[in-house]
Coordinates of C-alpha atoms and ligand atoms in Angstrom, one line a residue:
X9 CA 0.0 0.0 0.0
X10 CA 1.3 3.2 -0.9
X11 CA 0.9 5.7 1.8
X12 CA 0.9 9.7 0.9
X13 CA 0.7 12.6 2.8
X14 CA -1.6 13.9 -0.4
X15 CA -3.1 12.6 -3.5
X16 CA 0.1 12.1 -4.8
X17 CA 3.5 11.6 -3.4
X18 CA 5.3 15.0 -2.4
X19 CA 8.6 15.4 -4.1
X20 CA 12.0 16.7 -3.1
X21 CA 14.9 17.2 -5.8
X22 CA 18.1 18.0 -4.0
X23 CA 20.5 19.3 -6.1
X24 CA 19.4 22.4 -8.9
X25 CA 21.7 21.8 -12.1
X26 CA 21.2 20.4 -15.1
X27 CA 19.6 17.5 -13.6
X28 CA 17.8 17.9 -10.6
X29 CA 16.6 21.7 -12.0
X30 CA 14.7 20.0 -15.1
X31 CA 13.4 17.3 -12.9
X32 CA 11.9 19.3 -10.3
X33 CA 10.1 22.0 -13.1
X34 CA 9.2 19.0 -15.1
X35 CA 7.5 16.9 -12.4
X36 CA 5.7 20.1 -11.1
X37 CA 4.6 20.4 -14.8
X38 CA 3.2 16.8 -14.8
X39 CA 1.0 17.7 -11.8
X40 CA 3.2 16.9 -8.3
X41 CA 3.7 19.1 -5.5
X42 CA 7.7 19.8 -5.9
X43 CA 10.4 21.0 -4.0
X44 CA 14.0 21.8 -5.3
X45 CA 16.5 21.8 -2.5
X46 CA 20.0 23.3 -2.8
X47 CA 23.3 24.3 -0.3
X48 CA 23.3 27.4 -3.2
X49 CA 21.6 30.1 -2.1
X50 CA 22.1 32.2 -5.1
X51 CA 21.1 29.7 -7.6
X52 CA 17.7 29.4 -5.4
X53 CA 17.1 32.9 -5.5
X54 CA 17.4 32.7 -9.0
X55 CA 15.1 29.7 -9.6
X56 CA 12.1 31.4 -6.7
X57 CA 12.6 34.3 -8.9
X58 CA 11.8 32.3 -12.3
X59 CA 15.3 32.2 -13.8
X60 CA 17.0 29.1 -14.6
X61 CA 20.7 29.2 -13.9
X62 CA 21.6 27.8 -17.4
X63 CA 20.7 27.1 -21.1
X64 CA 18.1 24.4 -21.6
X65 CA 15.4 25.1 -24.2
X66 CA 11.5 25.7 -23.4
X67 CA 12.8 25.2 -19.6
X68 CA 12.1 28.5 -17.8
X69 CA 9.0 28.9 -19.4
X70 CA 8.0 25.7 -17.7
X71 CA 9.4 27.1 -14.5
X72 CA 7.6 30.3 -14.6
X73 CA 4.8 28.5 -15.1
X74 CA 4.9 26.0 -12.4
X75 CA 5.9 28.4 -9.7
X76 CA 2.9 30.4 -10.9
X77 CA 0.9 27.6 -10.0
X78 CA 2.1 27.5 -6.4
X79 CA 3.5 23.9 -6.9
X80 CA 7.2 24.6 -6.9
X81 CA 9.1 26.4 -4.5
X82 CA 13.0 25.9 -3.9
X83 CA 14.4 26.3 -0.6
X84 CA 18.1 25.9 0.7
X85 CA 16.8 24.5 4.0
X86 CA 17.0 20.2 4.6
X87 CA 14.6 20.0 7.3
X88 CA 12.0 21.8 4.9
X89 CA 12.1 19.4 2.9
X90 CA 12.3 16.5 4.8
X91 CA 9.0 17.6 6.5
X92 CA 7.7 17.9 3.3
X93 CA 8.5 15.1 0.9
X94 CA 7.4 11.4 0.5
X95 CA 10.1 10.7 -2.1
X96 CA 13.3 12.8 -2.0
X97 CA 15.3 12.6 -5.8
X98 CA 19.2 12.8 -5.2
X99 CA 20.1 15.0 -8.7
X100 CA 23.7 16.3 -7.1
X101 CA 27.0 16.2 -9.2
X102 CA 29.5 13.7 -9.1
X103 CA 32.4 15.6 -10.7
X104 CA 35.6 13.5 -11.5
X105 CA 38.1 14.0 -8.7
X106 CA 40.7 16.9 -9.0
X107 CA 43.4 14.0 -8.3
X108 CA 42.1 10.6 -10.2
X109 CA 40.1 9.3 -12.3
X110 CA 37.1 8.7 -9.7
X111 CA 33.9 10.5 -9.0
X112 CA 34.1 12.5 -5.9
X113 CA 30.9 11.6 -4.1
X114 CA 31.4 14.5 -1.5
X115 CA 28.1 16.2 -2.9
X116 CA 26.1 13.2 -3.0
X117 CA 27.0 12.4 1.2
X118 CA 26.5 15.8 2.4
X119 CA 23.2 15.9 0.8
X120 CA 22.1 12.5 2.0
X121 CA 23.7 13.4 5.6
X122 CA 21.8 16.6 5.4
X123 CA 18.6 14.9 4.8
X124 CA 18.9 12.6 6.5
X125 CA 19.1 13.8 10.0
X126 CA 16.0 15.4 9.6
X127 CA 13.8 12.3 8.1
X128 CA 11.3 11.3 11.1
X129 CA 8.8 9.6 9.1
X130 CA 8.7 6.5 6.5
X131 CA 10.1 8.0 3.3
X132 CA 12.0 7.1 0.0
X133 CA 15.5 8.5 -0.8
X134 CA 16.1 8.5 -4.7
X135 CA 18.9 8.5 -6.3
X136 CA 19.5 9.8 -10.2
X137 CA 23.1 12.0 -9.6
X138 CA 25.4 9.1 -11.7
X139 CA 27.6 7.2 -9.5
X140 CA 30.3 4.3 -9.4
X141 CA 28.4 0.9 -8.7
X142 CA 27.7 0.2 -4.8
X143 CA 26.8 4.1 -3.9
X144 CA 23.4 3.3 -3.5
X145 CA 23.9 0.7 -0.4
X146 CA 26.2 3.3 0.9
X147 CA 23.4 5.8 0.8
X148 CA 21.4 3.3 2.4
X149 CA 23.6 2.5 5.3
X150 CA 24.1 6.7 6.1
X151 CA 20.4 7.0 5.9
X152 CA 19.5 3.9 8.1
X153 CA 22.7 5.1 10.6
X154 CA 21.8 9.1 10.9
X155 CA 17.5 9.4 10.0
X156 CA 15.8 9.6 13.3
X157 CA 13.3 7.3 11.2
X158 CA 16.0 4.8 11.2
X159 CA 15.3 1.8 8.8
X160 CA 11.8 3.5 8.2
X161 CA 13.4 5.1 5.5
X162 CA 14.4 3.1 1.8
X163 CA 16.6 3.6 -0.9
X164 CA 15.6 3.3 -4.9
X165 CA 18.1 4.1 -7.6
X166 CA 16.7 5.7 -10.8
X167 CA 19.3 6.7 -13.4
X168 CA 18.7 9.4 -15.3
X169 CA 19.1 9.6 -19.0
X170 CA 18.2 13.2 -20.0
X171 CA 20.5 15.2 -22.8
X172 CA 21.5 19.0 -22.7
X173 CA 19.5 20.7 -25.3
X174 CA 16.8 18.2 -25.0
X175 CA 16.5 17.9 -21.4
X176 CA 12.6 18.8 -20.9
X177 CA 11.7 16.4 -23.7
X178 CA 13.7 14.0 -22.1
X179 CA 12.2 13.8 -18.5
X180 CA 8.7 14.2 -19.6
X181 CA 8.7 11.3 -22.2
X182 CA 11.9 9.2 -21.4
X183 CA 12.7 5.8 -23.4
X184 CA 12.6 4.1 -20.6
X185 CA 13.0 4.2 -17.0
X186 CA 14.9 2.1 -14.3
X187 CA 14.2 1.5 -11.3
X188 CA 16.7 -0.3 -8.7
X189 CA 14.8 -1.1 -5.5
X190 CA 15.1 -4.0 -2.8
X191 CA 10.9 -3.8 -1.4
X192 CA 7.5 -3.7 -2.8
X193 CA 6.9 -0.6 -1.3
X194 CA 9.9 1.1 -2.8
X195 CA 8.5 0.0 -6.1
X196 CA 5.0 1.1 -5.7
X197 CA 6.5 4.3 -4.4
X198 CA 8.3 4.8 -7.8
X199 CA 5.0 3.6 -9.9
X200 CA 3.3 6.2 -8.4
X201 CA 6.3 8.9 -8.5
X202 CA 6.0 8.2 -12.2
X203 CA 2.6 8.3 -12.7
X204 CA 1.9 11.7 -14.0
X205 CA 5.0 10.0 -16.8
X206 CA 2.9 7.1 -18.0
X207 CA -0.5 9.0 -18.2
X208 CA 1.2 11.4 -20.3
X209 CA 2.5 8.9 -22.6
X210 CA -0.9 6.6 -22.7
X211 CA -2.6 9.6 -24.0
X212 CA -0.3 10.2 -26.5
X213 CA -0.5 6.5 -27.5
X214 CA 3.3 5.5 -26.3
X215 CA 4.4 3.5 -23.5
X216 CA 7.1 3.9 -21.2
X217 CA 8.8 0.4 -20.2
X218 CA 10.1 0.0 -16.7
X219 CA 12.9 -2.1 -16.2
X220 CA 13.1 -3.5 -12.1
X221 CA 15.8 -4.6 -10.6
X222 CA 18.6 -4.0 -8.1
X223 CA 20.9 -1.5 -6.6
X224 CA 24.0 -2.3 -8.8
X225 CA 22.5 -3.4 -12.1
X226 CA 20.8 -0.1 -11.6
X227 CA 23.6 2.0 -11.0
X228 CA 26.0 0.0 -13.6
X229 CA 22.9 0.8 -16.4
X230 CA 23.8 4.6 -16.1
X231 CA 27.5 4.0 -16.7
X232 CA 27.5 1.3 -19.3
X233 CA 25.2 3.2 -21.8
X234 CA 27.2 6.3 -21.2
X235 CA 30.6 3.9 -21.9
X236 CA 28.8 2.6 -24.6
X237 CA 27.8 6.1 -26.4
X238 CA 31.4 6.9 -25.7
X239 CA 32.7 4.3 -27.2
X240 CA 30.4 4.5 -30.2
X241 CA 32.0 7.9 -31.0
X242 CA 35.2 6.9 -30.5
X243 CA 34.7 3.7 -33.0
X244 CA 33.6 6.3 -35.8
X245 CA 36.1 8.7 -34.9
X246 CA 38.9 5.8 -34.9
X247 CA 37.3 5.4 -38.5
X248 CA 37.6 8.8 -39.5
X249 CA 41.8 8.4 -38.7
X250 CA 42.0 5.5 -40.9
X251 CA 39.8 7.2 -43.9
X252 CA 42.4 10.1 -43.5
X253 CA 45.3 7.5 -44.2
X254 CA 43.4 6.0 -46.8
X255 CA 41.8 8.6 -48.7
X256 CA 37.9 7.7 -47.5
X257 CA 35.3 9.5 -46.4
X258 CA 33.9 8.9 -42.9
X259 CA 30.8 10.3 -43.5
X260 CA 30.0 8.1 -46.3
X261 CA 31.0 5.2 -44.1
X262 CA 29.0 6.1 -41.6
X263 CA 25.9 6.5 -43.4
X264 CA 26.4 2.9 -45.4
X265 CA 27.3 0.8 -41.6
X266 CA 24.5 3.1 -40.1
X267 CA 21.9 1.1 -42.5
X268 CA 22.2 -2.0 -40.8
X269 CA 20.0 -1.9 -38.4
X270 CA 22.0 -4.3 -35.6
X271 CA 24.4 -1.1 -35.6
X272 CA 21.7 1.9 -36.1
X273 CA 22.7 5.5 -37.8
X274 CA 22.6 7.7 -34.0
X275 CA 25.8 8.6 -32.2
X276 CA 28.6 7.9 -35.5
X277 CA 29.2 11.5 -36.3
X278 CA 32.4 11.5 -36.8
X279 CA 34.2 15.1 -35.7
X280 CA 36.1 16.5 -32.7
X281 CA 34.9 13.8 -30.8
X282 CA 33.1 14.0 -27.3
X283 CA 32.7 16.3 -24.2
X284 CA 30.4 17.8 -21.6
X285 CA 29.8 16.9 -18.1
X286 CA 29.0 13.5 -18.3
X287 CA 30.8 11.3 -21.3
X288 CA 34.3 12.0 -20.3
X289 CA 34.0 12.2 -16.3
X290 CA 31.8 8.9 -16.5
X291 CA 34.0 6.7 -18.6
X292 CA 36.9 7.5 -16.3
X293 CA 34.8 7.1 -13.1
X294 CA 33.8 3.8 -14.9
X295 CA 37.6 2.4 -15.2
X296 CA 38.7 3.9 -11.4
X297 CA 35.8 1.6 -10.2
X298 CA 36.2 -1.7 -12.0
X299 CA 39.5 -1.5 -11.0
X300 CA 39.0 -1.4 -7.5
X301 CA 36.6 -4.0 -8.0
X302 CA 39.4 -5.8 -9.6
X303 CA 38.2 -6.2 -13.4
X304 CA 39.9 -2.9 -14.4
X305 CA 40.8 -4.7 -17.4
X306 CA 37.4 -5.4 -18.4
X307 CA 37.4 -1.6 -19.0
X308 CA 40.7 -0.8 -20.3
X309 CA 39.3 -0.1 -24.0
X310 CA 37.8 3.2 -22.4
X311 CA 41.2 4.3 -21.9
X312 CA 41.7 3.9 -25.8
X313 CA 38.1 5.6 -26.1
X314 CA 39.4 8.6 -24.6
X315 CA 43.0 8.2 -26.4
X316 CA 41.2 8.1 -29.4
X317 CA 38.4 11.3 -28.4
X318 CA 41.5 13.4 -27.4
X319 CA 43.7 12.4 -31.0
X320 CA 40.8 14.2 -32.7
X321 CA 41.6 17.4 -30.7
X322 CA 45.0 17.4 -31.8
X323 CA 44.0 16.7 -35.7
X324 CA 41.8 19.9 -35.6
X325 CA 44.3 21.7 -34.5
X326 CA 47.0 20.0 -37.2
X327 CA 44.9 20.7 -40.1
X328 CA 44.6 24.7 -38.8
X329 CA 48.3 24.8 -38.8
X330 CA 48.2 23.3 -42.2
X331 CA 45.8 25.7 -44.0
X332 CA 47.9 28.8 -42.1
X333 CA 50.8 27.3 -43.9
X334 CA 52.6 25.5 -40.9
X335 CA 52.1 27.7 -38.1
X336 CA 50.0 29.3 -36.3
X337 CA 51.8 32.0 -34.5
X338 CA 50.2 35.5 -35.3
X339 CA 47.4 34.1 -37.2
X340 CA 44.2 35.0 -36.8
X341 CA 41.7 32.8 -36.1
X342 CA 38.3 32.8 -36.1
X343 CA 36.5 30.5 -33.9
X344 CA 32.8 29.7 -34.0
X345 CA 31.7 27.3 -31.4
X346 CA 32.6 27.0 -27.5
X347 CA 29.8 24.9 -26.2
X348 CA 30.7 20.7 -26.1
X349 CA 27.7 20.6 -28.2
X350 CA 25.3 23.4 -30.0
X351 CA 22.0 24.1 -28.0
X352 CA 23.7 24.3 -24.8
X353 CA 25.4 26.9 -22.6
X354 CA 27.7 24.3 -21.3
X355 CA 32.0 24.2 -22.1
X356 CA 32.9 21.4 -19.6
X357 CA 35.3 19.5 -21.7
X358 CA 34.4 20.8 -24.3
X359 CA 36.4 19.9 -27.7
X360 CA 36.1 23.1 -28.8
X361 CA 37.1 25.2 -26.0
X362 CA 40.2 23.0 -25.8
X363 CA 41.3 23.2 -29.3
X364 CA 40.8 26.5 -28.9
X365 CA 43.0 26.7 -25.7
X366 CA 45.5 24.9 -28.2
X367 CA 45.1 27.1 -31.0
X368 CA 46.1 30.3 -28.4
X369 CA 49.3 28.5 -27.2
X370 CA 50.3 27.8 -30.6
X371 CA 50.6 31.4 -31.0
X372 CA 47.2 32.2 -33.0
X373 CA 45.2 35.4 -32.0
X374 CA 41.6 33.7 -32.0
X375 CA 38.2 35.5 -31.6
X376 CA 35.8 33.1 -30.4
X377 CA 31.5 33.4 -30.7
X378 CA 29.6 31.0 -29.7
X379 CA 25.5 31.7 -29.5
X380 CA 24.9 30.8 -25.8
X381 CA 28.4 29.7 -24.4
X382 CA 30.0 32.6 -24.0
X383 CA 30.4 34.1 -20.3
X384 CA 31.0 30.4 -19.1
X385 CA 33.7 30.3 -21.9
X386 CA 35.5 33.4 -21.4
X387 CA 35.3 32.2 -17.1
X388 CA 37.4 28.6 -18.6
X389 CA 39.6 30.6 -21.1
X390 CA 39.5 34.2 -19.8
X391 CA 43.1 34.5 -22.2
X392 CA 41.0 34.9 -25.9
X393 CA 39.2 37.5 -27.5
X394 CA 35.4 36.8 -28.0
X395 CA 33.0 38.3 -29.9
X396 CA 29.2 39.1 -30.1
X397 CA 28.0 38.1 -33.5
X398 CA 29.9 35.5 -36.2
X399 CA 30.7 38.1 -38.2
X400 CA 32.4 39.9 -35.8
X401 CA 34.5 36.6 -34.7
X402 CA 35.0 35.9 -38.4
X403 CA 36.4 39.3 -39.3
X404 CA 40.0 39.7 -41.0
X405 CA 40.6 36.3 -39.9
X406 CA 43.4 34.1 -41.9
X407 CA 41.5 31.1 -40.2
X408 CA 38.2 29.8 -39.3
X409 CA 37.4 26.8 -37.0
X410 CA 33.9 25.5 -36.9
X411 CA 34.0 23.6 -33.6
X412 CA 30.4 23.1 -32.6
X413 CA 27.6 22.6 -34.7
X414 CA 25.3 25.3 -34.3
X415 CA 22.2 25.9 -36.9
X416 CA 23.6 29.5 -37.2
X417 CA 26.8 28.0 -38.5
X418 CA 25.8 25.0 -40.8
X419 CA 23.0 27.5 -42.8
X420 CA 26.3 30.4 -42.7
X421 CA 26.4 31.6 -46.5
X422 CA 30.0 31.0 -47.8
X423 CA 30.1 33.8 -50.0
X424 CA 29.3 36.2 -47.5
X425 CA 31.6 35.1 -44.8
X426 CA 34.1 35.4 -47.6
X427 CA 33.5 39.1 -47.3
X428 CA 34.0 39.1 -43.9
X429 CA 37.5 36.7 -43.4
X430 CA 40.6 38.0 -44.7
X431 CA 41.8 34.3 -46.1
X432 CA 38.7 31.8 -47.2
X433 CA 40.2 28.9 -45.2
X434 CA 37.6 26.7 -42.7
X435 CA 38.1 23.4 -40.7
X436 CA 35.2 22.0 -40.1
X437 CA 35.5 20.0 -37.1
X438 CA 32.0 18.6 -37.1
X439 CA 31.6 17.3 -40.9
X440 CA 28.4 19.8 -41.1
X441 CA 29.3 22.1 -43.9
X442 CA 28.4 21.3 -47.3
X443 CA 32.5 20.3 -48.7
X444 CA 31.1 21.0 -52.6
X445 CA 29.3 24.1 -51.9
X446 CA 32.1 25.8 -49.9
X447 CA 34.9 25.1 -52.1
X448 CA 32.5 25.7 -55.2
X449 CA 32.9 29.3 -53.4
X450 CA 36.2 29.2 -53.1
X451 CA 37.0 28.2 -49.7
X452 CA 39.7 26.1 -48.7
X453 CA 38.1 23.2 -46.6
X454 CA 39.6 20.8 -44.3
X455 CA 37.5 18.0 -42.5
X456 CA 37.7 15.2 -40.3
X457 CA 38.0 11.9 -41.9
X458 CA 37.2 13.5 -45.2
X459 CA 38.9 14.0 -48.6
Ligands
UDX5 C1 25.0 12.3 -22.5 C2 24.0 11.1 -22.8 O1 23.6 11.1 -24.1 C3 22.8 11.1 -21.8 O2 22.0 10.0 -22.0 C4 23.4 11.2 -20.4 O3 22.3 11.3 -19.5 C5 24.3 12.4 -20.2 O4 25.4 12.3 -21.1 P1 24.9 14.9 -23.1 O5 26.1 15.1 -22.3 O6 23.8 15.9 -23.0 O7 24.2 13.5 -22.8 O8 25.4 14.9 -24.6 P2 25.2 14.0 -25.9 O9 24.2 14.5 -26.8 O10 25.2 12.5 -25.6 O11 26.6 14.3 -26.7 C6 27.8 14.0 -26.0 C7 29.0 14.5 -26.8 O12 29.2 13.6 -27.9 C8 28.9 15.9 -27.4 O13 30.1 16.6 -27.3 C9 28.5 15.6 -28.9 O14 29.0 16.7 -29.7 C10 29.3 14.4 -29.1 N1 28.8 13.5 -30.2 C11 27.6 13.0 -30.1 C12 29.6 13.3 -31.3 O15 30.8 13.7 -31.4 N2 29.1 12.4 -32.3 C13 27.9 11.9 -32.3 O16 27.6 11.2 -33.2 C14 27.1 12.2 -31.2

């Protein structure tokens, strides 16, 4: 029997990023009664004030919205919302360590700790944040050891799946969802949780399958798609090193092995390879774990996964130097892209950014734009120029680098940023220009894993 305090279960999201910031607006917009919890007082000003700390499309409509309706508030107090929730969703980073290849879980136990000393009554913890495999009975143990509800209170893990840029879409109508959980109870808890999820897709004639099972497989399911995505990249992008050797073109491949259906067309764009806060920090946090659990060489191919996602860097860079003639000291370059991928306001390890950072120790004087990643770009790489407008980033350069894939830059006219450049020279590092079109305009074109 699933006990609530109302209709529906009361939710808690602890944690306001990317994750637990989408969650919390989206459940609210599916119907529940939602509170967003974080140590950040700022970013919860922000949020009760209907602004949404970052980039994610059709988001802070959906939070002005919901906050309208009086059923989401945010709050930067623990005991709050303890009293309030049923179910309490974990969305907190788990950053990789400053020193190793692990995830540093500090985030994820001082929010548990500081929930949990507060939890007097039967409850569910949550947990989405992405962590290395066994986090969840640790969670479970601090909760049991430090909630004046004691083992009243159970754990469920829930990975989440969402992508930048299509974040909202994401939570409202996922693929699939996952829930690791050890009682009944814990189960029906989730069912209900997800509820306002599964009417949403019955009227729109979908279904959303639910895959049950425990703690580990649960927490491994995050990090093995992830690993697997990664590695998918990497495969195409190992592709695109041999089709340089070999004079083939790795889009053409792509689009031929994409056909067959057992390998599927998504995730083999071949380019500058992979970034943001998840793919990279995830794949290492992967290998640091299976190696303490003493199968690290189950997991060494992610090391050549990232070998092979960091080569591409260095080509990008390579073929600049080429087109400037061999070096790149004084040349300007013009740089469009910042973000790790285009609809986002995000740089963490971002391909771009770094080659950029590469470009500017070469010796090049680049003038970066990027449509939405600028002030986090200039915070990373505060040494560059950046600029307001492509055309302002593409002016008298001897160099352009097309590092992230922005509509505004695949539908850019080569014939008038011919005007603008001093030398018609591009890299495209994401294989999204048109090759016959721009040279037909007289651009010299270099690609990844392309003639
Ligand atoms: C990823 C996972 O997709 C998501 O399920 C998980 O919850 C979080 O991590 P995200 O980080 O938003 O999501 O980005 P994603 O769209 O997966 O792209 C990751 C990176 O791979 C980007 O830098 C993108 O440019 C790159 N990429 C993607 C390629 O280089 N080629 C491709 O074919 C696809």
């Amino acid at each position: 029997m699933v006990a609530f305090t109302s209709q529906r279960p009361r939710l808690t999201v602890l944690g306001t990023g990317y994750l637990g910031a989408t969650h919390a607006v989206c459940m609210a917009e599916l119907g529940y009664e939602v509170l967003g919890v974080d140590v950040d007082e700022a970013k919860i000003a922000k949020l009760n004030g209907g602004q949404v700390p970052f980039h994610e499309l059709g988001l802070e409509a959906l939070l002005v919205r919901n906050l309208a309706s009086g059923r989401l508030r945010f709050t930067t107090d623990h005991a709050e919302a303890a009293r309030f929730g049923d179910v309490h969703f974990v969305c907190v980073g788990t950053p990789q360590k400053k020193d190793s290849l692990a995830a540093d879980l500090t985030y994820v136990e001082s929010a548990v700790l500081s929930l949990a000393r507060h939890l007097d009554r039967r409850a569910l913890v949550v947990g989405k944040s992405t962590v290395p495999v066994g986090t969840a009975e640790r969670v479970e143990a601090v909760l049991h050891a430090n909630s004046p509800a004691g083992n009243e209170v159970e754990v469920a893990w829930n990975p989440e799946f969402l992508r930048e840029g299509f974040a909202v879409e994401d939570t409202l109508r996922p693929d699939r969802l996952v829930f690791g959980v050890k009682s009944g109870w814990a189960k029906d808890m989730l069912d209900a949780t997800y509820r306002g999820v599964f009417e949403l897709a019955r009227a729109e004639d979908r279904e959303v399958p639910v895959v049950v099972t425990d703690f580990a497989t649960a927490e491994l399911v995050k990090v093995s798609a992830n690993a697997f995505l990664a590695t998918k990249i990497s495969f195409i992008n190992a592709m695109a090193e041999v089709c340089e050797a070999s004079g083939a073109d790795v889009t053409e491949l792509a689009r031929a092995i994409g056909y067959d259906v057992r390998i599927g067309s998504a995730f083999l764009r071949a380019g500058v390879g992979f970034g943001g806060g998840c793919l990279p920090k995830d794949i290492r946090a992967f290998r640091a774990r299976a190696a303490e659990l003493g199968v690290g060489h189950a997991l060494d191919f992610l090391s050549e996964v990232d070998k092979i996602n960091d080569r591409r860097r260095q080509r990008a860079l390579d073929l600049a130097t080429e087109l400037a003639g061999g070096s790149l000291a004084g040349v300007k370059v013009g740089v469009l892209g910042a973000t790790f991928k285009p609809n986002s306001d995000d740089v963490r390890d971002s391909p771009a950014l770094a080659i950029t950072a590469m470009a500017h120790q070469a010796g090049a004087v680049v003038t970066v734009y990027d449509p939405q990643g600028t002030d986090n770009a200039r915070r990373a790489l505060p040494d560059v120029a950046y600029a307001s407008s492509l055309d302002e980033a593409a002016d008298g350069a001897e160099v352009v680098l097309l590092l992230t894939e922005w509509e505004e830059f695949r539908h850019v006219e080569p014939l008038a940023l011919a005007e603008v450049v001093a030398r018609t020279r591009i890299v495209d590092g994401r294989n999204c220009l048109d090759p016959a079109v721009w040279r037909a305009a007289g651009w010299e074109l270099r690609l990844l894993g392309r003639p």
